[in-house]
Amino acid sequence: MLIARLIAEASGLETRLDAASKELEAAGMPVAMAGMLDFCGDVLQVSLPHGEAGQVASVLTDHFGDSDLLVADHDIEIPRLFVSDMDSTMIGQECIDELADFAGIKDKVADITERAMRGELEFESALRERVGLLEGLGERAIDNCLAERIAPVPGARTLVQTLKSKGCRTVLVTGGFHHFADRVAEQLGFERVVGNRLAVAQGKLTGKLAGPVSDASTKLATLEEERDRLGEGARVLATGDGANDIPMIEAADYGIAYRAKPKARDAANGRIVSEDLTAVLKLLGIPESEWVLG
């Protein structure tokens, strides 16, 4: 069984659904059932006895536009584990780019960040290069950056708190830095944080990292470690936007690319194209009356 859910506008719904159903049937993927979820009024669920997830997503996109979407090979459940990236996913910024602005080199650092997130540069070397450019910056700039530049994306706290209320463990795992991630996690309600550490001496950044690098392999290992603790059958949700999120997105039952770079989006079985992360709650079928508003 293949289940596809997308957030759809009511206008022209029946016409678009009929056309999509005919195209899916012609491709050998007949629709068994389709309709709006009773408890999530703008979520359309399409059920198929069999099908290829990528092809189903493509057909639905052709007829419904670039909508928030999730496709699974089972009945969609509330996950027991949520693992998320931070920069440009839980918060709307790339912390290292904003911090670099305090050193007057944002454009240079942001270009490296963008290329790394697109998968054009090897992550660790790109990270070390950017951190090296921050050598000598006062540690106080981090506090100023947090206060002035860093903010959660809409719905982030509601997503985390609602999942926690359903018994889901929440983990923030980032290629960014504990200086930022610890405080973001506290603000949003994550239970565990994994990330990199900036080395500091005499109140200034040294241009080095302290300890091992948190990268794509770290994100995957964290997901697998947490999932193994929960035991067999525990559904996992992962969200991210960049190339270094791909391994954990692919390993999750619900790997959702949030306003993502092309490679990450292609690897995911779900996507959020709108800004508000409460769309994830809708796709999971959690009624708005049960959301824990942040």
Tab-separated table of C-alpha atoms in Angstrom, residues 111-282:
chain	number	residue	atom	x	y	z
A	111	ASP	CA	29.041	31.641	-0.772
A	112	ILE	CA	30.964	28.713	0.716
A	113	THR	CA	27.924	27.731	2.822
A	114	GLU	CA	25.612	27.729	-0.185
A	115	ARG	CA	27.948	25.587	-2.242
A	116	ALA	CA	28.410	23.125	0.627
A	117	MET	CA	24.665	22.819	1.204
A	118	ARG	CA	24.156	22.125	-2.482
A	119	GLY	CA	26.692	19.310	-2.264
A	120	GLU	CA	29.237	21.086	-4.457
A	121	LEU	CA	31.910	21.149	-1.725
A	122	GLU	CA	33.058	18.518	0.763
A	123	PHE	CA	31.403	19.454	4.045
A	124	GLU	CA	34.250	19.172	6.548
A	125	SER	CA	36.785	21.119	4.516
A	126	ALA	CA	34.194	23.810	3.774
A	127	LEU	CA	33.339	24.018	7.469
A	128	ARG	CA	36.953	24.328	8.560
A	129	GLU	CA	37.580	26.979	5.910
A	130	ARG	CA	34.668	29.093	7.113
A	131	VAL	CA	35.566	28.694	10.785
A	132	GLY	CA	39.151	29.681	9.964
A	133	LEU	CA	37.904	32.948	8.497
A	134	LEU	CA	36.380	33.841	11.888
A	135	GLU	CA	39.693	33.748	13.739
A	136	GLY	CA	39.983	36.646	16.189
A	137	LEU	CA	36.281	37.439	16.343
A	138	GLY	CA	35.187	38.159	19.908
A	139	GLU	CA	33.030	35.490	21.548
A	140	ARG	CA	30.568	38.213	22.539
A	141	ALA	CA	29.616	38.469	18.864
A	142	ILE	CA	27.857	35.113	19.247
A	143	ASP	CA	25.518	36.503	21.900
A	144	ASN	CA	24.837	39.551	19.768
A	145	CYS	CA	24.203	37.378	16.731
A	146	LEU	CA	21.759	35.215	18.645
A	147	ALA	CA	19.875	38.205	19.960
A	148	GLU	CA	19.776	40.189	16.730
A	149	ARG	CA	19.768	37.695	13.877
A	150	ILE	CA	18.620	34.193	14.850
A	151	ALA	CA	14.917	33.311	14.953
A	152	PRO	CA	12.899	30.092	14.623
A	153	VAL	CA	10.904	29.549	11.455
A	154	PRO	CA	7.115	29.762	11.865
A	155	GLY	CA	5.670	26.687	13.534
A	156	ALA	CA	8.986	25.269	14.732
A	157	ARG	CA	8.189	25.304	18.445
A	158	THR	CA	4.636	24.069	17.840
A	159	LEU	CA	5.993	21.162	15.796
A	160	VAL	CA	8.505	20.131	18.469
A	161	GLN	CA	6.174	20.571	21.424
A	162	THR	CA	3.269	18.782	19.749
A	163	LEU	CA	5.395	15.790	18.819
A	164	LYS	CA	6.744	15.647	22.381
A	165	SER	CA	3.173	15.673	23.701
A	166	LYS	CA	2.563	12.554	21.587
A	167	GLY	CA	5.511	10.714	23.157
A	168	CYS	CA	8.016	11.481	20.401
A	169	ARG	CA	11.678	11.973	21.339
A	170	THR	CA	13.173	15.107	19.788
A	171	VAL	CA	16.811	15.562	18.756
A	172	LEU	CA	18.487	18.577	17.149
A	173	VAL	CA	21.564	17.521	15.165
A	174	THR	CA	23.497	20.146	13.273
A	175	GLY	CA	26.620	20.829	11.294
A	176	GLY	CA	26.504	24.172	13.079
A	177	PHE	CA	27.644	25.024	16.560
A	178	HIS	CA	26.649	24.314	20.159
A	179	HIS	CA	27.029	28.021	20.960
A	180	PHE	CA	23.859	28.505	18.904
A	181	ALA	CA	22.205	25.080	18.923
A	182	ASP	CA	22.037	24.691	22.709
A	183	ARG	CA	20.015	27.868	23.032
A	184	VAL	CA	17.835	27.152	20.004
A	185	ALA	CA	17.106	23.683	21.377
A	186	GLU	CA	16.125	25.137	24.750
A	187	GLN	CA	13.849	27.665	23.080
A	188	LEU	CA	12.092	25.085	20.910
A	189	GLY	CA	12.078	22.161	23.348
A	190	PHE	CA	14.501	19.629	21.859
A	191	GLU	CA	15.685	17.007	24.320
A	192	ARG	CA	19.158	16.377	22.883
A	193	VAL	CA	21.623	18.448	20.866
A	194	VAL	CA	24.477	17.210	18.673
A	195	GLY	CA	26.757	19.687	16.898
A	196	ASN	CA	30.194	21.207	16.451
A	197	ARG	CA	32.086	23.270	18.996
A	198	LEU	CA	33.919	26.486	18.217
A	199	ALA	CA	37.294	26.742	19.924
A	200	VAL	CA	37.676	29.878	22.054
A	201	ALA	CA	40.749	31.314	23.769
A	202	GLN	CA	40.932	34.528	25.783
A	203	GLY	CA	37.434	35.480	24.711
A	204	LYS	CA	38.079	35.167	20.988
A	205	LEU	CA	37.447	32.520	18.340
A	206	THR	CA	40.649	30.702	17.422
A	207	GLY	CA	39.526	29.771	13.914
A	208	LYS	CA	39.497	26.096	14.911
A	209	LEU	CA	36.952	23.524	16.017
A	210	ALA	CA	37.094	21.882	19.435
A	211	GLY	CA	36.471	18.147	19.181
A	212	PRO	CA	35.203	15.943	16.355
A	213	VAL	CA	33.272	17.281	13.381
A	214	SER	CA	29.502	16.877	13.279
A	215	ASP	CA	28.638	16.151	9.654
A	216	ALA	CA	26.334	14.008	7.520
A	217	SER	CA	27.674	10.783	9.018
A	218	THR	CA	27.101	12.153	12.521
A	219	LYS	CA	23.512	12.992	11.685
A	220	LEU	CA	22.896	9.479	10.373
A	221	ALA	CA	24.660	7.837	13.319
A	222	THR	CA	22.616	9.914	15.773
A	223	LEU	CA	19.365	8.887	14.089
A	224	GLU	CA	20.357	5.211	14.083
A	225	GLU	CA	21.501	5.314	17.724
A	226	GLU	CA	18.262	6.918	18.890
A	227	ARG	CA	16.114	4.606	16.773
A	228	ASP	CA	17.873	1.507	18.099
A	229	ARG	CA	17.099	2.603	21.665
A	230	LEU	CA	13.401	2.778	20.827
A	231	GLY	CA	13.330	-0.717	19.368
A	232	GLU	CA	11.918	-2.327	16.270
A	233	GLY	CA	9.012	-0.660	14.524
A	234	ALA	CA	9.597	2.864	15.825
A	235	ARG	CA	8.743	5.350	13.091
A	236	VAL	CA	11.259	8.131	12.536
A	237	LEU	CA	10.791	11.648	11.175
A	238	ALA	CA	13.781	13.649	9.913
A	239	THR	CA	13.834	17.168	8.505
A	240	GLY	CA	16.597	19.101	6.782
A	241	ASP	CA	17.433	21.257	3.811
A	242	GLY	CA	20.978	20.564	2.628
A	243	ALA	CA	23.208	17.898	1.140
A	244	ASN	CA	24.613	16.906	4.544
A	245	ASP	CA	21.060	16.021	5.658
A	246	ILE	CA	20.568	13.456	2.895
A	247	PRO	CA	21.759	10.317	4.769
A	248	MET	CA	19.398	10.886	7.710
A	249	ILE	CA	16.532	11.927	5.418
A	250	GLU	CA	16.932	8.697	3.451
A	251	ALA	CA	17.137	6.607	6.648
A	252	ALA	CA	13.939	8.034	8.134
A	253	ASP	CA	10.454	6.664	7.540
A	254	TYR	CA	9.373	10.229	6.920
A	255	GLY	CA	12.284	12.155	5.453
A	256	ILE	CA	10.998	15.664	4.860
A	257	ALA	CA	12.948	18.289	2.941
A	258	TYR	CA	12.105	21.769	4.207
A	259	ARG	CA	12.425	24.454	1.516
A	260	ALA	CA	15.418	22.417	0.504
A	261	LYS	CA	18.296	22.414	-1.931
A	262	PRO	CA	17.627	20.190	-4.985
A	263	LYS	CA	19.747	17.213	-3.897
A	264	ALA	CA	18.102	17.046	-0.477
A	265	ARG	CA	14.644	17.415	-1.974
A	266	ASP	CA	15.292	14.609	-4.456
A	267	ALA	CA	16.374	12.295	-1.615
A	268	ALA	CA	13.268	12.911	0.490
A	269	ASN	CA	9.873	11.204	0.477
A	270	GLY	CA	8.292	14.368	1.835
A	271	ARG	CA	8.659	18.073	1.295
A	272	ILE	CA	7.544	21.350	2.813
A	273	VAL	CA	7.505	24.218	0.325
A	274	SER	CA	5.476	26.590	2.474
A	275	GLU	CA	7.181	28.383	5.358
A	276	ASP	CA	5.225	27.126	8.367
A	277	LEU	CA	6.465	23.864	9.877
A	278	THR	CA	3.023	23.026	11.254
A	279	ALA	CA	2.449	21.650	7.743
A	280	VAL	CA	4.366	18.601	8.998
A	281	LEU	CA	1.723	18.077	11.696
A	282	LYS	CA	-1.006	18.230	9.060
